[in-house]
PDB file of C-alpha atoms and ligand atoms in Angstrom:
ATOM      1  CA  UNK A   1     127.255 151.637  71.980  1.00  0.00           C
ATOM      2  CA  UNK A   2     127.647 148.056  73.037  1.00  0.00           C
ATOM      3  CA  UNK A   3     126.636 145.690  75.682  1.00  0.00           C
ATOM      4  CA  UNK A   4     129.790 144.267  77.476  1.00  0.00           C
ATOM      5  CA  UNK A   5     129.940 140.768  79.120  1.00  0.00           C
ATOM      6  CA  UNK A   6     130.287 140.969  82.799  1.00  0.00           C
ATOM      7  CA  UNK A   7     132.656 138.679  84.500  1.00  0.00           C
ATOM      8  CA  UNK A   8     131.097 136.284  87.190  1.00  0.00           C
ATOM      9  CA  UNK A   9     132.697 135.354  90.518  1.00  0.00           C
ATOM     10  CA  UNK A  10     134.769 133.210  91.135  1.00  0.00           C
ATOM     11  CA  UNK A  11     136.405 134.283  87.784  1.00  0.00           C
ATOM     12  CA  UNK A  12     140.092 134.872  88.821  1.00  0.00           C
ATOM     13  CA  UNK A  13     140.293 137.931  86.484  1.00  0.00           C
ATOM     14  CA  UNK A  14     138.068 139.791  89.001  1.00  0.00           C
ATOM     15  CA  UNK A  15     141.061 139.791  91.391  1.00  0.00           C
ATOM     16  CA  UNK A  16     143.251 141.780  88.932  1.00  0.00           C
ATOM     17  CA  UNK A  17     144.406 145.156  90.243  1.00  0.00           C
ATOM     18  CA  UNK A  18     143.659 147.848  87.786  1.00  0.00           C
ATOM     19  CA  UNK A  19     146.130 150.310  86.314  1.00  0.00           C
ATOM     20  CA  UNK A  20     145.704 154.108  85.997  1.00  0.00           C
ATOM     21  CA  UNK A  21     143.979 155.367  82.853  1.00  0.00           C
ATOM     22  CA  UNK A  22     146.833 157.003  80.862  1.00  0.00           C
ATOM     23  CA  UNK A  23     144.637 159.530  78.833  1.00  0.00           C
ATOM     24  CA  UNK A  24     140.829 160.210  78.634  1.00  0.00           C
ATOM     25  CA  UNK A  25     140.751 159.655  74.841  1.00  0.00           C
ATOM     26  CA  UNK A  26     138.272 158.322  72.250  1.00  0.00           C
ATOM     27  CA  UNK A  27     138.948 154.785  73.446  1.00  0.00           C
ATOM     28  CA  UNK A  28     138.076 155.593  77.107  1.00  0.00           C
ATOM     29  CA  UNK A  29     135.036 157.711  75.965  1.00  0.00           C
ATOM     30  CA  UNK A  30     133.659 154.577  74.045  1.00  0.00           C
ATOM     31  CA  UNK A  31     134.316 152.373  77.092  1.00  0.00           C
ATOM     32  CA  UNK A  32     132.481 154.720  79.389  1.00  0.00           C
ATOM     33  CA  UNK A  33     129.529 154.860  77.027  1.00  0.00           C
ATOM     34  CA  UNK A  34     129.500 150.855  76.774  1.00  0.00           C
ATOM     35  CA  UNK A  35     129.851 150.514  80.565  1.00  0.00           C
ATOM     36  CA  UNK A  36     126.886 152.895  81.187  1.00  0.00           C
ATOM     37  CA  UNK A  37     124.708 151.116  78.859  1.00  0.00           C
ATOM     38  CA  UNK A  38     125.857 147.698  80.406  1.00  0.00           C
ATOM     39  CA  UNK A  39     125.112 149.004  83.785  1.00  0.00           C
ATOM     40  CA  UNK A  40     121.582 150.449  82.948  1.00  0.00           C
ATOM     41  CA  UNK A  41     120.633 147.181  81.075  1.00  0.00           C
ATOM     42  CA  UNK A  42     121.737 144.995  84.066  1.00  0.00           C
ATOM     43  CA  UNK A  43     119.836 147.329  86.410  1.00  0.00           C
ATOM     44  CA  UNK A  44     122.944 148.114  88.518  1.00  0.00           C
ATOM     45  CA  UNK A  45     123.742 151.305  90.406  1.00  0.00           C
ATOM     46  CA  UNK A  46     127.510 150.926  89.534  1.00  0.00           C
ATOM     47  CA  UNK A  47     129.978 149.123  87.392  1.00  0.00           C
ATOM     48  CA  UNK A  48     133.622 148.881  87.460  1.00  0.00           C
ATOM     49  CA  UNK A  49     135.914 148.376  84.414  1.00  0.00           C
ATOM     50  CA  UNK A  50     137.266 145.234  86.097  1.00  0.00           C
ATOM     51  CA  UNK A  51     133.918 143.584  85.814  1.00  0.00           C
ATOM     52  CA  UNK A  52     134.027 143.911  82.011  1.00  0.00           C
ATOM     53  CA  UNK A  53     137.505 142.625  81.963  1.00  0.00           C
ATOM     54  CA  UNK A  54     139.181 145.967  81.376  1.00  0.00           C
ATOM     55  CA  UNK A  55     141.837 146.584  83.984  1.00  0.00           C
ATOM     56  CA  UNK A  56     142.067 150.118  84.181  1.00  0.00           C
ATOM     57  CA  UNK A  57     140.841 152.475  86.963  1.00  0.00           C
ATOM     58  CA  UNK A  58     137.427 153.652  85.667  1.00  0.00           C
ATOM     59  CA  UNK A  59     133.973 153.298  87.267  1.00  0.00           C
ATOM     60  CA  UNK A  60     130.519 154.433  86.312  1.00  0.00           C
ATOM     61  CA  UNK A  61     127.705 154.994  88.811  1.00  0.00           C
ATOM     62  CA  UNK A  62     124.052 156.166  88.744  1.00  0.00           C
ATOM     63  CA  UNK A  63     122.214 156.039  92.106  1.00  0.00           C
ATOM     64  CA  UNK A  64     119.430 158.317  90.955  1.00  0.00           C
ATOM     65  CA  UNK A  65     115.818 157.276  91.114  1.00  0.00           C
ATOM     66  CA  UNK A  66     115.176 158.410  87.431  1.00  0.00           C
ATOM     67  CA  UNK A  67     118.460 156.626  86.223  1.00  0.00           C
ATOM     68  CA  UNK A  68     119.290 160.017  84.564  1.00  0.00           C
ATOM     69  CA  UNK A  69     122.427 161.084  86.578  1.00  0.00           C
ATOM     70  CA  UNK A  70     125.516 159.101  85.442  1.00  0.00           C
ATOM     71  CA  UNK A  71     128.723 159.678  87.260  1.00  0.00           C
ATOM     72  CA  UNK A  72     131.965 158.716  85.706  1.00  0.00           C
ATOM     73  CA  UNK A  73     135.090 158.327  87.866  1.00  0.00           C
ATOM     74  CA  UNK A  74     138.385 157.900  86.130  1.00  0.00           C
ATOM     75  CA  UNK A  75     141.549 157.223  88.307  1.00  0.00           C
ATOM     76  CA  UNK A  76     139.470 157.769  91.549  1.00  0.00           C
ATOM     77  CA  UNK A  77     141.538 158.242  94.808  1.00  0.00           C
ATOM     78  CA  UNK A  78     140.052 158.102  98.320  1.00  0.00           C
ATOM     79  CA  UNK A  79     141.200 161.237 100.063  1.00  0.00           C
ATOM     80  CA  UNK A  80     139.172 160.796 103.317  1.00  0.00           C
ATOM     81  CA  UNK A  81     136.741 158.306 104.925  1.00  0.00           C
ATOM     82  CA  UNK A  82     134.657 158.942 107.964  1.00  0.00           C
ATOM     83  CA  UNK A  83     135.434 157.234 111.162  1.00  0.00           C
ATOM     84  CA  UNK A  84     131.747 156.235 111.423  1.00  0.00           C
ATOM     85  CA  UNK A  85     130.833 153.077 109.664  1.00  0.00           C
ATOM     86  CA  UNK A  86     127.643 151.130 109.194  1.00  0.00           C
ATOM     87  CA  UNK A  87     126.492 147.600 107.919  1.00  0.00           C
ATOM     88  CA  UNK A  88     125.212 147.965 104.394  1.00  0.00           C
ATOM     89  CA  UNK A  89     123.213 145.206 102.549  1.00  0.00           C
ATOM     90  CA  UNK A  90     124.990 144.772  99.243  1.00  0.00           C
ATOM     91  CA  UNK A  91     124.530 143.087  95.916  1.00  0.00           C
ATOM     92  CA  UNK A  92     127.004 142.763  92.951  1.00  0.00           C
ATOM     93  CA  UNK A  93     126.481 142.247  89.260  1.00  0.00           C
ATOM     94  CA  UNK A  94     129.460 139.834  89.260  1.00  0.00           C
ATOM     95  CA  UNK A  95     127.633 137.734  91.972  1.00  0.00           C
ATOM     96  CA  UNK A  96     124.143 137.512  90.776  1.00  0.00           C
ATOM     97  CA  UNK A  97     121.415 136.754  93.347  1.00  0.00           C
ATOM     98  CA  UNK A  98     123.656 137.161  96.409  1.00  0.00           C
ATOM     99  CA  UNK A  99     123.092 139.896  98.987  1.00  0.00           C
ATOM    100  CA  UNK A 100     124.883 140.254 102.340  1.00  0.00           C
ATOM    101  CA  UNK A 101     126.052 142.944 104.786  1.00  0.00           C
ATOM    102  CA  UNK A 102     129.395 144.679 104.509  1.00  0.00           C
ATOM    103  CA  UNK A 103     130.655 147.395 106.844  1.00  0.00           C
ATOM    104  CA  UNK A 104     131.315 150.561 104.939  1.00  0.00           C
ATOM    105  CA  UNK A 105     132.381 154.240 105.909  1.00  0.00           C
ATOM    106  CA  UNK A 106     129.272 156.518 106.219  1.00  0.00           C
ATOM    107  CA  UNK A 107     130.997 159.186 104.123  1.00  0.00           C
ATOM    108  CA  UNK A 108     133.877 159.502 101.755  1.00  0.00           C
ATOM    109  CA  UNK A 109     135.868 162.203  99.856  1.00  0.00           C
ATOM    110  CA  UNK A 110     137.095 161.194  96.378  1.00  0.00           C
ATOM    111  CA  UNK A 111     139.291 162.910  93.695  1.00  0.00           C
ATOM    112  CA  UNK A 112     138.842 161.652  90.154  1.00  0.00           C
ATOM    113  CA  UNK A 113     138.685 162.773  86.538  1.00  0.00           C
ATOM    114  CA  UNK A 114     135.215 162.927  84.948  1.00  0.00           C
ATOM    115  CA  UNK A 115     134.398 161.682  81.426  1.00  0.00           C
ATOM    116  CA  UNK A 116     135.734 164.856  79.919  1.00  0.00           C
ATOM    117  CA  UNK A 117     139.081 164.492  81.702  1.00  0.00           C
ATOM    118  CA  UNK A 118     138.182 167.271  84.308  1.00  0.00           C
ATOM    119  CA  UNK A 119     139.200 166.919  87.864  1.00  0.00           C
ATOM    120  CA  UNK A 120     136.341 166.361  90.201  1.00  0.00           C
ATOM    121  CA  UNK A 121     136.152 166.418  94.020  1.00  0.00           C
ATOM    122  CA  UNK A 122     133.306 164.515  95.499  1.00  0.00           C
ATOM    123  CA  UNK A 123     132.314 164.449  99.261  1.00  0.00           C
ATOM    124  CA  UNK A 124     129.231 162.395  99.776  1.00  0.00           C
ATOM    125  CA  UNK A 125     127.424 159.816 101.985  1.00  0.00           C
ATOM    126  CA  UNK A 126     124.545 157.494 101.760  1.00  0.00           C
ATOM    127  CA  UNK A 127     124.199 155.159  98.829  1.00  0.00           C
ATOM    128  CA  UNK A 128     126.607 156.973  96.711  1.00  0.00           C
ATOM    129  CA  UNK A 129     129.399 156.661  99.247  1.00  0.00           C
ATOM    130  CA  UNK A 130     128.673 153.021  99.684  1.00  0.00           C
ATOM    131  CA  UNK A 131     128.588 152.508  95.824  1.00  0.00           C
ATOM    132  CA  UNK A 132     131.988 154.318  95.480  1.00  0.00           C
ATOM    133  CA  UNK A 133     133.548 152.099  98.151  1.00  0.00           C
ATOM    134  CA  UNK A 134     132.108 148.918  96.360  1.00  0.00           C
ATOM    135  CA  UNK A 135     133.379 149.909  93.007  1.00  0.00           C
ATOM    136  CA  UNK A 136     136.712 151.077  94.108  1.00  0.00           C
ATOM    137  CA  UNK A 137     137.178 147.693  95.796  1.00  0.00           C
ATOM    138  CA  UNK A 138     136.634 146.143  92.400  1.00  0.00           C
ATOM    139  CA  UNK A 139     139.535 148.179  90.866  1.00  0.00           C
ATOM    140  CA  UNK A 140     141.604 146.739  93.690  1.00  0.00           C
ATOM    141  CA  UNK A 141     140.690 143.278  92.666  1.00  0.00           C
ATOM    142  CA  UNK A 142     138.268 142.816  95.648  1.00  0.00           C
ATOM    143  CA  UNK A 143     134.789 141.402  95.414  1.00  0.00           C
ATOM    144  CA  UNK A 144     132.307 142.198  98.268  1.00  0.00           C
ATOM    145  CA  UNK A 145     131.990 138.403  99.215  1.00  0.00           C
ATOM    146  CA  UNK A 146     135.708 138.593 100.471  1.00  0.00           C
ATOM    147  CA  UNK A 147     134.357 140.577 103.555  1.00  0.00           C
ATOM    148  CA  UNK A 148     132.183 137.528 104.487  1.00  0.00           C
ATOM    149  CA  UNK A 149     133.146 134.557 106.461  1.00  0.00           C
ATOM    150  CA  UNK A 150     135.075 131.783 104.695  1.00  0.00           C
ATOM    151  CA  UNK A 151     132.217 129.445 105.143  1.00  0.00           C
ATOM    152  CA  UNK A 152     129.702 131.868 103.539  1.00  0.00           C
ATOM    153  CA  UNK A 153     132.179 132.571 100.785  1.00  0.00           C
ATOM    154  CA  UNK A 154     132.718 129.042  99.956  1.00  0.00           C
ATOM    155  CA  UNK A 155     129.010 128.312  99.758  1.00  0.00           C
ATOM    156  CA  UNK A 156     128.644 131.288  97.423  1.00  0.00           C
ATOM    157  CA  UNK A 157     131.530 130.068  95.255  1.00  0.00           C
ATOM    158  CA  UNK A 158     129.923 126.608  95.066  1.00  0.00           C
ATOM    159  CA  UNK A 159     126.591 128.057  94.154  1.00  0.00           C
ATOM    160  CA  UNK A 160     128.003 130.348  91.508  1.00  0.00           C
ATOM    161  CA  UNK A 161     130.048 127.491  89.799  1.00  0.00           C
ATOM    162  CA  UNK A 162     126.921 125.261  89.851  1.00  0.00           C
ATOM    163  CA  UNK A 163     124.840 127.967  88.257  1.00  0.00           C
ATOM    164  CA  UNK A 164     127.490 128.463  85.677  1.00  0.00           C
ATOM    165  CA  UNK A 165     127.822 124.756  84.873  1.00  0.00           C
ATOM    166  CA  UNK A 166     123.954 124.681  84.394  1.00  0.00           C
ATOM    167  CA  UNK A 167     123.863 127.729  82.182  1.00  0.00           C
ATOM    168  CA  UNK A 168     126.453 126.080  79.883  1.00  0.00           C
ATOM    169  CA  UNK A 169     124.718 122.723  79.578  1.00  0.00           C
TER     170      UNK A 169
HETATM  171  O1  K1U B   1     129.519 146.744  91.233  1.00  0.00           O
HETATM  172  C1  K1U B   1     128.451 146.129  90.944  1.00  0.00           C
HETATM  173  O2  K1U B   1     128.434 144.933  90.872  1.00  0.00           O
HETATM  174  C2  K1U B   1     127.168 146.921  90.877  1.00  0.00           C
HETATM  175  C3  K1U B   1     126.387 146.832  92.201  1.00  0.00           C
HETATM  176  C4  K1U B   1     126.781 148.113  93.057  1.00  0.00           C
HETATM  177  C5  K1U B   1     126.324 148.217  94.569  1.00  0.00           C
HETATM  178  C6  K1U B   1     125.077 147.664  94.786  1.00  0.00           C
HETATM  179  C7  K1U B   1     124.777 147.651  96.169  1.00  0.00           C
HETATM  180  C8  K1U B   1     125.416 148.297  97.138  1.00  0.00           C
HETATM  181  C9  K1U B   1     126.716 148.685  96.750  1.00  0.00           C
HETATM  182  C10 K1U B   1     127.148 148.687  95.420  1.00  0.00           C
HETATM  183  C11 K1U B   1     124.981 146.848  91.999  1.00  0.00           C
HETATM  184  O3  K1U B   1     124.407 147.692  91.345  1.00  0.00           O
HETATM  185  S1  K1U B   1     124.171 145.347  92.317  1.00  0.00           S
HETATM  186  C12 K1U B   1     122.416 145.721  91.954  1.00  0.00           C
HETATM  187  C13 K1U B   1     121.621 145.809  93.207  1.00  0.00           C
HETATM  188  O4  K1U B   1     121.687 144.883  93.837  1.00  0.00           O
HETATM  189  C14 K1U B   1     121.204 147.156  93.691  1.00  0.00           C
HETATM  190  C15 K1U B   1     120.497 147.973  92.942  1.00  0.00           C
HETATM  191  C16 K1U B   1     120.068 149.210  93.491  1.00  0.00           C
HETATM  192  C17 K1U B   1     120.178 149.438  94.808  1.00  0.00           C
HETATM  193  C18 K1U B   1     120.860 148.612  95.605  1.00  0.00           C
HETATM  194  C19 K1U B   1     121.349 147.315  95.052  1.00  0.00           C
HETATM  195 ZN1   ZN B   2     130.214 144.666  92.388  1.00  0.00          ZN
END
């Protein structure tokens, strides 16, 4: 197991569109286990492969209180989203320290392969539905700050670049 470095906004690599995973093989199983370790260590509830600079359609999630219910979604496809939406306060491990509201569907239905390559159908709502939408956006190269106004987004970009400069010096 290994901790993977997480890309930080506004790194342009975060805007890469991920390609499908060709086969759930030993390389993917190692990546899944490294991503889970990285997500737990960073105290996140989700992580997309894009955020660790791997541009394949793979996400890991754990929204459980005990942090003992990992969910692995490989090649996830959104089959259905509810008409009903709500404003959700979100954060992102690639935009540390920034939280803001994003409109999300209340419920989603997703088809994916799990970590064993088995097909899974998930219909869910609440935090899991929000997290799935957030992570699937990453696979499309979209970071949650892109839902915010250009003014807010530019302020966040400036703040992140300053923090990264200071961390280097
Ligand atoms: O993709 C990521 O960067 C992980 C992100 C997922 C996420 C958080 C909140 C709403 C939707 C998706 C995080 O885990 S950020 C960590 C965090 O702020 C958080 C942790 C637990 C509950 C809520 C937020
Ligand atoms: Zn994120």
